[in-house]
Short mmCIF file of C-alpha atoms in Angstrom, two decimals:
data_model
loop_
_atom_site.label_atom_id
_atom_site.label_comp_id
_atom_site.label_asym_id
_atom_site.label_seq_id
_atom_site.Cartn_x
_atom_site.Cartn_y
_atom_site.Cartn_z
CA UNK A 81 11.62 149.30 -6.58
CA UNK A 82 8.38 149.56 -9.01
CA UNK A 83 5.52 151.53 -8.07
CA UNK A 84 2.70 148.76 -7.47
CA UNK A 85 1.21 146.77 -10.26
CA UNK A 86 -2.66 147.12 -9.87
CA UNK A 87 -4.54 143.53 -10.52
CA UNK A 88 -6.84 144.16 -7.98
CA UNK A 89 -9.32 146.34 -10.12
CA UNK A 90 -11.21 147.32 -6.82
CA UNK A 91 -9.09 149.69 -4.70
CA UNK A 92 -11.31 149.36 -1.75
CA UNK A 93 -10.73 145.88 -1.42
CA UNK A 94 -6.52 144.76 -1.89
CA UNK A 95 -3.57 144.03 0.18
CA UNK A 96 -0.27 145.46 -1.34
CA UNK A 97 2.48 142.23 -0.75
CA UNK A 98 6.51 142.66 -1.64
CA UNK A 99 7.74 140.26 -3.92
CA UNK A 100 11.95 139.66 -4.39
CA UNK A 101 13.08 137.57 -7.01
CA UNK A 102 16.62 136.07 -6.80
CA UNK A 103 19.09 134.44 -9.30
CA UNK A 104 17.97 133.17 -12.84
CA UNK A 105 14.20 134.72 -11.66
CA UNK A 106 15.93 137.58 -11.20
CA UNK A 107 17.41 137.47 -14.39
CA UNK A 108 15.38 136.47 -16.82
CA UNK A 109 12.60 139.29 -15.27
CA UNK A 110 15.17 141.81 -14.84
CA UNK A 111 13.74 142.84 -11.45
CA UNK A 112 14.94 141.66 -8.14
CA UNK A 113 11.73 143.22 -6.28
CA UNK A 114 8.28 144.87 -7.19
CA UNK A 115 5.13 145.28 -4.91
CA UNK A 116 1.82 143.25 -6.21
CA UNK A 117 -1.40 144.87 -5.39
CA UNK A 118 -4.04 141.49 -4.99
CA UNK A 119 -7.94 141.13 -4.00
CA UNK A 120 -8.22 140.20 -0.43
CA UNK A 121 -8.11 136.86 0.01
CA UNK A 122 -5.30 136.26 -2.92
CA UNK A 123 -3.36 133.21 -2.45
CA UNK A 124 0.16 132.54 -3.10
CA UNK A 125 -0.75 130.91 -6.62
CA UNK A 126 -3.04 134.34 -7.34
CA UNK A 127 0.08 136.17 -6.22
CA UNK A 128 1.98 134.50 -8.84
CA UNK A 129 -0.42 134.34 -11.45
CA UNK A 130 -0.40 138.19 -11.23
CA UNK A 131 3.16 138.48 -11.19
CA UNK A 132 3.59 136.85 -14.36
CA UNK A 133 1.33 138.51 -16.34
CA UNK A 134 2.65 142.20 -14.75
CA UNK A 135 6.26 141.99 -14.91
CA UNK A 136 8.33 142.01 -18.13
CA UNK A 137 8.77 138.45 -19.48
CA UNK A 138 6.86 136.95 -16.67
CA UNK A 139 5.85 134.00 -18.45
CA UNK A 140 9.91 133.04 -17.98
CA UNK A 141 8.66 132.39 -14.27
CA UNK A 142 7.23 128.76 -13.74
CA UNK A 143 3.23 128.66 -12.17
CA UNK A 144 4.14 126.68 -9.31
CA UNK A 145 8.04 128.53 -8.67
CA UNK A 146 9.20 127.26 -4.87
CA UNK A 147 7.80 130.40 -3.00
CA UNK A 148 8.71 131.77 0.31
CA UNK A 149 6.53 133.51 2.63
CA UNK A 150 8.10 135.91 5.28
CA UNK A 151 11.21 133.50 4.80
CA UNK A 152 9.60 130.07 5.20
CA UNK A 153 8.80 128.41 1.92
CA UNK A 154 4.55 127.82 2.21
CA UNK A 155 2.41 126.33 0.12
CA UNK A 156 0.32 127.98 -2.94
CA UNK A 157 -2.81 127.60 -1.33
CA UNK A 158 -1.44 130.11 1.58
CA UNK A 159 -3.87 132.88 1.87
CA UNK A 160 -1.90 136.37 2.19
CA UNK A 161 -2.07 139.40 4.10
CA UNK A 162 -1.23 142.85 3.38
CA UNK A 163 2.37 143.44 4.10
CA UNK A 164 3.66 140.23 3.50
CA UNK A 165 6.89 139.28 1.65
CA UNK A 166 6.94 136.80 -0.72
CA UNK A 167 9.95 135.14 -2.53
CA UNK A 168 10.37 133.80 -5.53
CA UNK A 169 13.03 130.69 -5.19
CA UNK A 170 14.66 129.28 -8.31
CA UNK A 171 15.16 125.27 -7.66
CA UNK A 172 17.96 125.57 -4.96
CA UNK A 173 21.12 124.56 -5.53
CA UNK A 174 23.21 124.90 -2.48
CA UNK A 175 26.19 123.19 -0.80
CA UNK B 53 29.74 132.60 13.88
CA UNK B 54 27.80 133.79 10.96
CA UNK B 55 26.62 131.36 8.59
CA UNK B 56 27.07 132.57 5.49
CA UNK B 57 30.86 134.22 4.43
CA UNK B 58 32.20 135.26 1.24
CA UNK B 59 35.94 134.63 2.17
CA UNK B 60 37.21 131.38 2.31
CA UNK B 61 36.06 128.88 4.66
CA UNK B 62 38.51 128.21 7.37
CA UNK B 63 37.68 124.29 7.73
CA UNK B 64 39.75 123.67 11.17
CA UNK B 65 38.66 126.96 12.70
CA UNK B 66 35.13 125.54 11.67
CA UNK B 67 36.15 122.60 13.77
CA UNK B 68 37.40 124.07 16.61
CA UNK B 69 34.68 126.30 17.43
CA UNK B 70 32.70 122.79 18.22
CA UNK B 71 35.37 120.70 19.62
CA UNK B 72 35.67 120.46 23.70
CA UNK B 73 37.15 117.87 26.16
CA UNK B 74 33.96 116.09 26.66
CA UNK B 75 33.24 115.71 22.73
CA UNK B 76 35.19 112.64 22.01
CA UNK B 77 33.87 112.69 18.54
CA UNK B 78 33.75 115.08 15.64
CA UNK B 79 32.62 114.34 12.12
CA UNK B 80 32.75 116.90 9.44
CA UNK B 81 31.64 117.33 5.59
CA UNK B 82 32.92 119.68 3.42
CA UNK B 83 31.46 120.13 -0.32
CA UNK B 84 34.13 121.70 -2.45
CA UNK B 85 33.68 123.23 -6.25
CA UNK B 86 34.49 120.10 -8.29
CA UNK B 87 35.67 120.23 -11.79
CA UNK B 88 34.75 116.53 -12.81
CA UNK B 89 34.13 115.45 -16.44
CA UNK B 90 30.18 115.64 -16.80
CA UNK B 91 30.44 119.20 -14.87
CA UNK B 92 32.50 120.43 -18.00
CA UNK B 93 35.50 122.79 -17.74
CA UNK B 94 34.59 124.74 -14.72
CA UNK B 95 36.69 127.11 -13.31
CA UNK B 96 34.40 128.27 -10.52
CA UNK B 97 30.90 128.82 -9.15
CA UNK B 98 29.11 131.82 -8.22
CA UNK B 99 27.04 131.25 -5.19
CA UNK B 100 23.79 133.72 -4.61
CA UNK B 101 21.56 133.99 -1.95
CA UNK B 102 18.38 134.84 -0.06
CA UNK B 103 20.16 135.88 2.48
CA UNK B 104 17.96 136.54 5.64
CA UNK B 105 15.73 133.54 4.85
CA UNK B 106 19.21 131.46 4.21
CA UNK B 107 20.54 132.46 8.03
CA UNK B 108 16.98 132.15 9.33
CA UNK B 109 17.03 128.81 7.63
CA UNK B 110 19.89 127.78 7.99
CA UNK B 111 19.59 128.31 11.97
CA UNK B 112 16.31 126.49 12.04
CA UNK B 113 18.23 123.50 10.53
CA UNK B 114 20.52 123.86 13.74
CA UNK B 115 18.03 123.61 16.20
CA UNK B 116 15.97 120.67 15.16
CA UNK B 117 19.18 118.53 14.75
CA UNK B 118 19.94 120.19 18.16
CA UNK B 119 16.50 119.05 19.69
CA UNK B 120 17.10 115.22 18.11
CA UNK B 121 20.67 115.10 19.17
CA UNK B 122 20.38 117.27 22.19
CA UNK B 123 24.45 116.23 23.03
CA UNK B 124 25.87 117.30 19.96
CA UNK B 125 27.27 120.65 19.16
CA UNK B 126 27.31 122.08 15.46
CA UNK B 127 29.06 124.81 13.03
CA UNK B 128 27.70 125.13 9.44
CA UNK B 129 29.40 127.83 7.33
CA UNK B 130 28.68 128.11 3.38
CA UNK B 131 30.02 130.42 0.89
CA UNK B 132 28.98 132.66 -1.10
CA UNK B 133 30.52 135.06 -4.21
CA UNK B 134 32.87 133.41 -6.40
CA UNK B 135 34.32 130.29 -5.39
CA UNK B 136 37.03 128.75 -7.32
CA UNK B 137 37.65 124.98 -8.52
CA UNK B 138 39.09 123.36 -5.66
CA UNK B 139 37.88 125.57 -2.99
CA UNK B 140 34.88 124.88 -0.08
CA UNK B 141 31.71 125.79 -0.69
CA UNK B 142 30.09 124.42 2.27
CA UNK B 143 31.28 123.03 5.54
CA UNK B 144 29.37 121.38 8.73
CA UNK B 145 30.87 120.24 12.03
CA UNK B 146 29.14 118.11 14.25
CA UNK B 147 31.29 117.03 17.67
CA UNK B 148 29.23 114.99 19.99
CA UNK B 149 30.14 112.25 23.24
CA UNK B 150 29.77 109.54 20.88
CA UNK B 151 30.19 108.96 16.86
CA UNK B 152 26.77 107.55 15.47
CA UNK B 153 25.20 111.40 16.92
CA UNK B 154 28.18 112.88 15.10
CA UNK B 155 27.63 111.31 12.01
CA UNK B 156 23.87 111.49 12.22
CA UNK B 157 23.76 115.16 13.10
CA UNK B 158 26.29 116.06 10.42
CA UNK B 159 24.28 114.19 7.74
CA UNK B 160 20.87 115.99 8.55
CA UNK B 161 22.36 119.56 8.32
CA UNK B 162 23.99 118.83 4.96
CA UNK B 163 21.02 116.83 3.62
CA UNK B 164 18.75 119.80 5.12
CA UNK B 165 20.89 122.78 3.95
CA UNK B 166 20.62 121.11 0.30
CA UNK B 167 16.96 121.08 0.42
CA UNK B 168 15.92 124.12 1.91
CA UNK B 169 18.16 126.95 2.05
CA UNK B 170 17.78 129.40 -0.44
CA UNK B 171 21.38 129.67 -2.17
CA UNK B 172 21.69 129.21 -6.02
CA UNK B 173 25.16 128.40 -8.03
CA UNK B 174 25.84 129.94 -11.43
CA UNK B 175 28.76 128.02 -13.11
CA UNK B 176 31.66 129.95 -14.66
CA UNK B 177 33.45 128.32 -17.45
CA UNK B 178 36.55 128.03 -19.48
CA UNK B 179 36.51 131.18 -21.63
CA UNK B 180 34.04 132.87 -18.96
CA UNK B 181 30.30 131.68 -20.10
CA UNK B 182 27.85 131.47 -17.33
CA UNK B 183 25.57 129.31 -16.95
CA UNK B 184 22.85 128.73 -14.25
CA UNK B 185 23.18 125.38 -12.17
CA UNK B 186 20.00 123.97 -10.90
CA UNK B 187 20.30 120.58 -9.56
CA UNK B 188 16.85 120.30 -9.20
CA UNK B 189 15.80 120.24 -5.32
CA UNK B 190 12.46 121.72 -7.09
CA UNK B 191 10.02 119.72 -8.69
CA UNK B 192 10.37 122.10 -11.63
CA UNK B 193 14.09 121.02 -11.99
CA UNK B 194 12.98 117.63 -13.02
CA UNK B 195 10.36 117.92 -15.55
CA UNK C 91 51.07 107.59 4.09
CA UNK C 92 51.62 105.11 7.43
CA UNK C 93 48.21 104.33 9.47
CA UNK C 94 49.67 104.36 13.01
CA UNK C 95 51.40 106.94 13.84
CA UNK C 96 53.13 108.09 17.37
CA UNK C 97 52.92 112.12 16.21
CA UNK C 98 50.00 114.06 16.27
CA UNK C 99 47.25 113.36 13.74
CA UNK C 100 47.28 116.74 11.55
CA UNK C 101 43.67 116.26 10.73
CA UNK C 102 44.53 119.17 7.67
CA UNK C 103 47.23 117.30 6.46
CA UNK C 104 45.58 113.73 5.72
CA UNK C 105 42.38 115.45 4.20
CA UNK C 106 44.91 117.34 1.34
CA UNK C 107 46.28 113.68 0.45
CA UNK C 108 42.57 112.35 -0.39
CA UNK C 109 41.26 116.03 -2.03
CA UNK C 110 41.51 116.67 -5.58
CA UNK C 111 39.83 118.73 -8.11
CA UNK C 112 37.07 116.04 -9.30
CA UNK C 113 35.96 115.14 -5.40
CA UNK C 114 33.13 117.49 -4.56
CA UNK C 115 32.55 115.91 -1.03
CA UNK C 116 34.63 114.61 1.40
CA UNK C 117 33.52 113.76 5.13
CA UNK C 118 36.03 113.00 8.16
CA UNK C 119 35.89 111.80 11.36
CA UNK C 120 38.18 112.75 14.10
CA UNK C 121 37.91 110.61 17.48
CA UNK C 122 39.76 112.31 20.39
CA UNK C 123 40.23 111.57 23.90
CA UNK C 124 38.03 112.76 26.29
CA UNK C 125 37.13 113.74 29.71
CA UNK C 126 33.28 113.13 29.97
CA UNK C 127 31.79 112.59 33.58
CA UNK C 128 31.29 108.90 33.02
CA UNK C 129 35.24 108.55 32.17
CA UNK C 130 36.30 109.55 35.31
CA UNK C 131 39.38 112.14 35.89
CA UNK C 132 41.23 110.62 32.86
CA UNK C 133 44.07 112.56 31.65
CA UNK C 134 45.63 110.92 28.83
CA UNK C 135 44.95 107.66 26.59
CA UNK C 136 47.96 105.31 25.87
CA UNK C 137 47.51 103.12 23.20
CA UNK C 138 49.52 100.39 22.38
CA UNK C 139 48.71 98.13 19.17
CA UNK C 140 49.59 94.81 17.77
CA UNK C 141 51.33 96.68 14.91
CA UNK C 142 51.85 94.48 12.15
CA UNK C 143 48.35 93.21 12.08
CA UNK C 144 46.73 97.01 12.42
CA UNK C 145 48.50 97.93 9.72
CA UNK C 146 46.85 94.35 7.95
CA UNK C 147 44.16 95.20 8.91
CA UNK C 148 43.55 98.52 8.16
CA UNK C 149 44.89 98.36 4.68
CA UNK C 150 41.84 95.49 3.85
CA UNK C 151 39.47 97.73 5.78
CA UNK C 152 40.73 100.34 3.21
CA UNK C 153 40.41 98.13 0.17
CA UNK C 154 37.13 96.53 0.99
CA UNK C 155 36.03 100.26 1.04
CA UNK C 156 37.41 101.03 -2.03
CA UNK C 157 35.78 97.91 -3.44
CA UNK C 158 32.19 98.95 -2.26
CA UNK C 159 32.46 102.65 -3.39
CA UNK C 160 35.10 102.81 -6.37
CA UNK C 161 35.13 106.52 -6.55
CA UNK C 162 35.94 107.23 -3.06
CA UNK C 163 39.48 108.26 -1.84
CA UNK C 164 40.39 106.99 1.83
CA UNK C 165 43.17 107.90 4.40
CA UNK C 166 43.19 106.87 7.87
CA UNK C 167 45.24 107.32 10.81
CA UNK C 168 45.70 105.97 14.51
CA UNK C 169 48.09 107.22 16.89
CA UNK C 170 49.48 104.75 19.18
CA UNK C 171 51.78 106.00 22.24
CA UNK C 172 50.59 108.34 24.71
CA UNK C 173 47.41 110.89 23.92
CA UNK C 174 46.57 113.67 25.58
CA UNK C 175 42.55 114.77 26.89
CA UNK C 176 41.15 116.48 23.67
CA UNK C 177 43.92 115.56 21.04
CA UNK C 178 42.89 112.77 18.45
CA UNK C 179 43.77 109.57 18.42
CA UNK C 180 41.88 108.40 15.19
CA UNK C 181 41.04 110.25 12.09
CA UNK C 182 39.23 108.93 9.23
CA UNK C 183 38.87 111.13 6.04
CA UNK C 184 36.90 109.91 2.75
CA UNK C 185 36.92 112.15 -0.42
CA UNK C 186 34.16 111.27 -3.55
CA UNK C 187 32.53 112.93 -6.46
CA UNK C 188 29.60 112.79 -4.07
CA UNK C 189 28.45 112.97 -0.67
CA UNK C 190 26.12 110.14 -0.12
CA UNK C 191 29.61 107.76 -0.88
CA UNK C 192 31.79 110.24 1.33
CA UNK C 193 29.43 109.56 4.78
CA UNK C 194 29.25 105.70 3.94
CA UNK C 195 32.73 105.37 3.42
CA UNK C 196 33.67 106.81 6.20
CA UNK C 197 31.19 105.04 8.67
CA UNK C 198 32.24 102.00 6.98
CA UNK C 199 36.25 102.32 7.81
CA UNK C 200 35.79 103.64 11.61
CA UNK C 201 32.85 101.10 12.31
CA UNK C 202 35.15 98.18 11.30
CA UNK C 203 38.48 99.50 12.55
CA UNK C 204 36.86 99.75 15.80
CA UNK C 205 35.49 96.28 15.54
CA UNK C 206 38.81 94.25 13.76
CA UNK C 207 41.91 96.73 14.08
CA UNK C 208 43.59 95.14 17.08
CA UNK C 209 44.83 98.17 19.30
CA UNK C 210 44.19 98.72 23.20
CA UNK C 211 44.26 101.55 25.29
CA UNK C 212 45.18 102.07 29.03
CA UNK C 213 43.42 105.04 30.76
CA UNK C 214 46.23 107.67 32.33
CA UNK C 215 43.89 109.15 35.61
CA UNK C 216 44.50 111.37 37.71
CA UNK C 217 47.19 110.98 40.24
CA UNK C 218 48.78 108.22 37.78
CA UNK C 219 46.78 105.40 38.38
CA UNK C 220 46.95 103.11 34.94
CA UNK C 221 43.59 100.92 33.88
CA UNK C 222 42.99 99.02 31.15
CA UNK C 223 39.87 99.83 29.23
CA UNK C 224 38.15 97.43 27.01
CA UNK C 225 34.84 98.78 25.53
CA UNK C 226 33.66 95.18 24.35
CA UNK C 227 33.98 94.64 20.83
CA UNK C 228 34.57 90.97 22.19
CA UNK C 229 32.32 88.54 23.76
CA UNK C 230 33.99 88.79 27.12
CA UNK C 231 34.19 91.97 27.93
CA UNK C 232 30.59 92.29 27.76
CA UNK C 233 30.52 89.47 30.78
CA UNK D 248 61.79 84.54 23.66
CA UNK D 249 61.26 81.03 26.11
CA UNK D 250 62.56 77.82 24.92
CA UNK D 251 58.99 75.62 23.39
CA UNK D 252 57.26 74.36 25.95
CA UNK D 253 56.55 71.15 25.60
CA UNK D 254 53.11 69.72 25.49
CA UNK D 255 52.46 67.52 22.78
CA UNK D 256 53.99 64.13 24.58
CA UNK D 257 55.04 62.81 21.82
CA UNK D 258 57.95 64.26 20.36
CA UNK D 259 57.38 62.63 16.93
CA UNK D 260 54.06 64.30 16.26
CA UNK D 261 53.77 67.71 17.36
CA UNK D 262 54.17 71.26 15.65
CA UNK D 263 55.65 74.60 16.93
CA UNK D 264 53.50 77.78 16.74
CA UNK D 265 54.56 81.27 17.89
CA UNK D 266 51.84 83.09 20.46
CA UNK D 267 51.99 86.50 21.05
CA UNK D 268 50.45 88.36 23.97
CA UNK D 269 49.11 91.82 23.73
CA UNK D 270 47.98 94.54 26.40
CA UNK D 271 46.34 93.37 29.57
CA UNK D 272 47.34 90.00 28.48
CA UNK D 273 51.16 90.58 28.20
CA UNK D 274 50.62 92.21 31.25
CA UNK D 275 48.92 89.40 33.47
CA UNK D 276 50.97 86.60 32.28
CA UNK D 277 54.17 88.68 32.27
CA UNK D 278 55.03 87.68 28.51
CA UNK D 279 54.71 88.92 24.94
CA UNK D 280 55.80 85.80 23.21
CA UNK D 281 55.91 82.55 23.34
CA UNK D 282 56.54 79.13 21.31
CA UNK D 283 54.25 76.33 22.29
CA UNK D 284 54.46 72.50 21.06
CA UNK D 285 51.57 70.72 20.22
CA UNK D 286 50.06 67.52 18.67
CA UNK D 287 49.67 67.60 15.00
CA UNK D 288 46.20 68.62 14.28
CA UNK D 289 45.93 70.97 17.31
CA UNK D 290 43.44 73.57 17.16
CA UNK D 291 43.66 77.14 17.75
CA UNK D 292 41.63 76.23 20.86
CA UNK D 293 43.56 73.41 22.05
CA UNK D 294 46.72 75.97 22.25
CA UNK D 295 45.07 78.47 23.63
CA UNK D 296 44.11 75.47 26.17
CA UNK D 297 47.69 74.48 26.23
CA UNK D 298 48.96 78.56 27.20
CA UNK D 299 46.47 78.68 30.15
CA UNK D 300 48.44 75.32 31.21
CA UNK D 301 51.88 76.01 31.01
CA UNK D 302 52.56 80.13 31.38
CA UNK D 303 52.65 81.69 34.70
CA UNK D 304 49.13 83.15 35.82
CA UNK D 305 47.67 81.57 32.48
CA UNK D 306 44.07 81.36 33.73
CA UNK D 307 44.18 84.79 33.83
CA UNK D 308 43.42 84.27 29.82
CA UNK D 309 39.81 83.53 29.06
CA UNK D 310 39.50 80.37 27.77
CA UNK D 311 38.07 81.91 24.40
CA UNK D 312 39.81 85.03 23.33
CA UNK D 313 40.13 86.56 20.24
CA UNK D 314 42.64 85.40 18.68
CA UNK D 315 44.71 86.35 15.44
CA UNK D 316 46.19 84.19 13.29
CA UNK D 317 48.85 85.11 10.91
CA UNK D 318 47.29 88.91 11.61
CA UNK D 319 44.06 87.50 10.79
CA UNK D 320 41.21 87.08 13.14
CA UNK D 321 40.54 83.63 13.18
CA UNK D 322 37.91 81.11 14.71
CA UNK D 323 38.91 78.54 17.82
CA UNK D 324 38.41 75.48 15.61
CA UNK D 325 40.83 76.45 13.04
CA UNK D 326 43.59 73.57 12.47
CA UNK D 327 46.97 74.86 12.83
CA UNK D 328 50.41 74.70 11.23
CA UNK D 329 54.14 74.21 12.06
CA UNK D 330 55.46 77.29 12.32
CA UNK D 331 51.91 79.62 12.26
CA UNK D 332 52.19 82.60 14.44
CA UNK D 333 49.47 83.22 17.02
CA UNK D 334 47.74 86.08 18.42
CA UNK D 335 46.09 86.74 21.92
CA UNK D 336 44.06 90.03 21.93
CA UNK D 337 42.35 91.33 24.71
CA UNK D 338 38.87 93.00 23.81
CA UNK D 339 39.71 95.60 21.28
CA UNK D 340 39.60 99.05 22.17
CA UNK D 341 41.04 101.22 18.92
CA UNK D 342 39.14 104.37 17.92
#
C-alpha cells in the first residue's frame, strides 16, 4: 500500500478513494492497490485520469478501463465520495 | 456452497446440491480448459479474480434468474488458480419442475457470469510462456 | 454406446464419451422422475418403448444434430423398464468448441425426442395403482 | 401372432401388412401384433379403419393415431405395401 498520491492541489477540499488493480492492470503497473487523493466532486473518469498520470507506467492503463465502484461496475460519469473503492477491471474473461 | 474454489470442481456434487424429488429437470453447463488449434498449445489457464465483487456478483446473478424463474433452483461454482487442459473451469446447475426454466435459467447465469464477473485467464503454454487472455467482454478488447 | 437402456443412466459416464480436449463447453440435460403436487403420490415411472424405432429414431435425431452444428459431440440415453421417484430416465449431453452450439444442441435432441421418439410411460402410485400417462405430443391426447 | 384377417374381399387383390400395438393400445385391444389383409392401394388410414373393425375392443383406437411406418412416422394417406410393417402409438410420452 502507497502513501496517497496528491492531485488534488487543495488539501482543504479532497476525498481520499482506494483503488485495486487486478491481473494484466496489475501487472503492467506493478501495483495491485494505491489510495488517490481527488477534488471533491471527482468522477470516476477524473479518478482515472489521475491514476494514470501518478502511478508508474500508467499510461499502460486504457482511459475508459471497465471500473468498479464498491463492487458494482458504474459508469465514468459516477461522482465519488471519500472512502470509496474503486476497481480497475481488465476486459473479463471468465468461464 | 461457495462460489469460487481453487480445487477441482466436483460436477455431480454440483448437481446434487440442486436436484430434489419435485425437480424433474436439471440442465447443466460446464466450460472446461480447451486446447483447440487457434488456442495454440495450451497446457493450462490461470484464473484470477476480484474476489469479493466476483461472489457478490456472482450471487446477484443468482437472484435475478431466481426472481424470473422463481421454481428453479441453481449451483454455479468456477475455478480459480491453475487449471489444467481438460479440466472445468466453470460449472452451473439449474434443476427446475419443467425443462424450458432449466435451460433458460442455466443459460442466463453462464451468459451473465461471462459478462460481468470479474475473473481474468492468463494462458500457460508449451514451454511455460504466459500470456494474458482477454476475450474481449470490454469494449477495449475489440478495438 | 446403446440409447435405451434398462440400468441406471450414469449421467458421469455418458458426458466422458462426448468430452475431449478441444470441447470447451458441453451442456446436459438430465430428466428424472418426479413427485410434484400436480403428479399425484407417484412412486415410480415404467417406461416401455417401441424399441426398434427409438433407437431409429434417435440415431436421425442425433445426425440431424450433427448436421446443424458440425462441431458438436452428442450422446443420449433413455431408460426404459421401471424408474424410481428422483432417478433419471433421460439424459442428453452435447460437447462443442463453444457454448452457444452446446445449449442448442442439446435443446434440439430432447425437444424432438420428446416429440418423435416413440416411448410411453405408466405412472406406479401409491398403493400400486398403474395409469397410463400421455402428456400430448399427439393430437388426441390434447382432446 | 393371429392368422391375417381377412378384409380385402377379394382374395386376388389385396396385400398383407404387419400392425403392431404399443402401450395403452396393446393393452385395450389385448394384442401387440397383428397381420391385416387389405385391397391393393389401401391407405394407412383405411387399415387403421380395417383394425378398429376386426380386433377385439378396436374402437378403443382413435380413428387417427399416430402411426409408424417402417419406424417412421408417417401420414394417414400414405399408400401401402405388401409386406410393410405398421405402427400404432399411443400419444408419446418419452423424456
Amino acid at each position: 500500500m502507497h502513501a496517497p498520491y496528491e492531485t488534488a492541489g487543495m488539501a482543504d477540499a479532497h476525498i481520499t478513494v482506494t483503488c485495486r488493480l487486478f491481473a494484466r492492470y496489475a501487472e503492467t503497473v506493478g501495483l495491485e492497490e494505491c489510495e488517490l487523493e481527488l477534488p471533491v466532486g471527482a468522477t470516476v473518469r477524473e479518478a482515472v485520469a489521475s491514476l494514470r498520470r501518478v502511478v508508474p507506467n500508467g499510461s499502460s492503463i486504457p482511459e475508459q478501463p471497465l471500473v468498479a465502484l464498491n463492487k458494482q461496475q458504474v459508469l465514468p460519469d459516477h461522482v465519488l465520495l471519500d472512502g470509496d473503492q474503486l476497481g480497475l477491471l481488465p476486459p473479463l474473461a471468465g468461464g | 456452497m461457495k462460489s469460487l474454489v481453487r480445487d477441482p470442481i466436483d460436477v455431480s456434487k454440483l448437481a446434487e446440491a440442486v436436484s430434489s424429488n419435485h425437480l424433474g429437470a436439471s440442465t447443466t453447463f460446464v466450460g472446461s480448459v480447451r486446447r483447440g488449434p487457434e488456442d495454440g498449445p495450451v497446457q493450462a489457464i490461470e484464473y484470477t479474480a476480484y474476489e469479493e465483487m466476483a461472489e457478490a456478483e456472482l450471487a446477484r446473478i443468482v437472484s435475478e434468474a431466481t426472481e424470473r424463474w422463481p421454481e428453479v433452483e441453481l449451483a454455479v461454482q468456477h475455478r480459480l488458480g491453475l487449471v489444467s487442459v481438460g479440466e472445468a473451469s466453470v460449472a452451473v446447475v439449474a434443476g427446475a419442475p419443467h425443462r424450458a426454466q432449466a435451460f433458460e435459467a442455466c443459460r442466463y447465469v453462464i451468459e451473465e457470469l461471462k459478462k460481468r464477473v470479474p475473473i481474468w485467464k492468463k494462458e500457460v503454454l508449451d514451454g511455460g510462456v504466459e500470456r494474458w487472455r482477454e476475450d474481449g467482454a470490454d469494449a477495449e478488447g475489440k478495438r
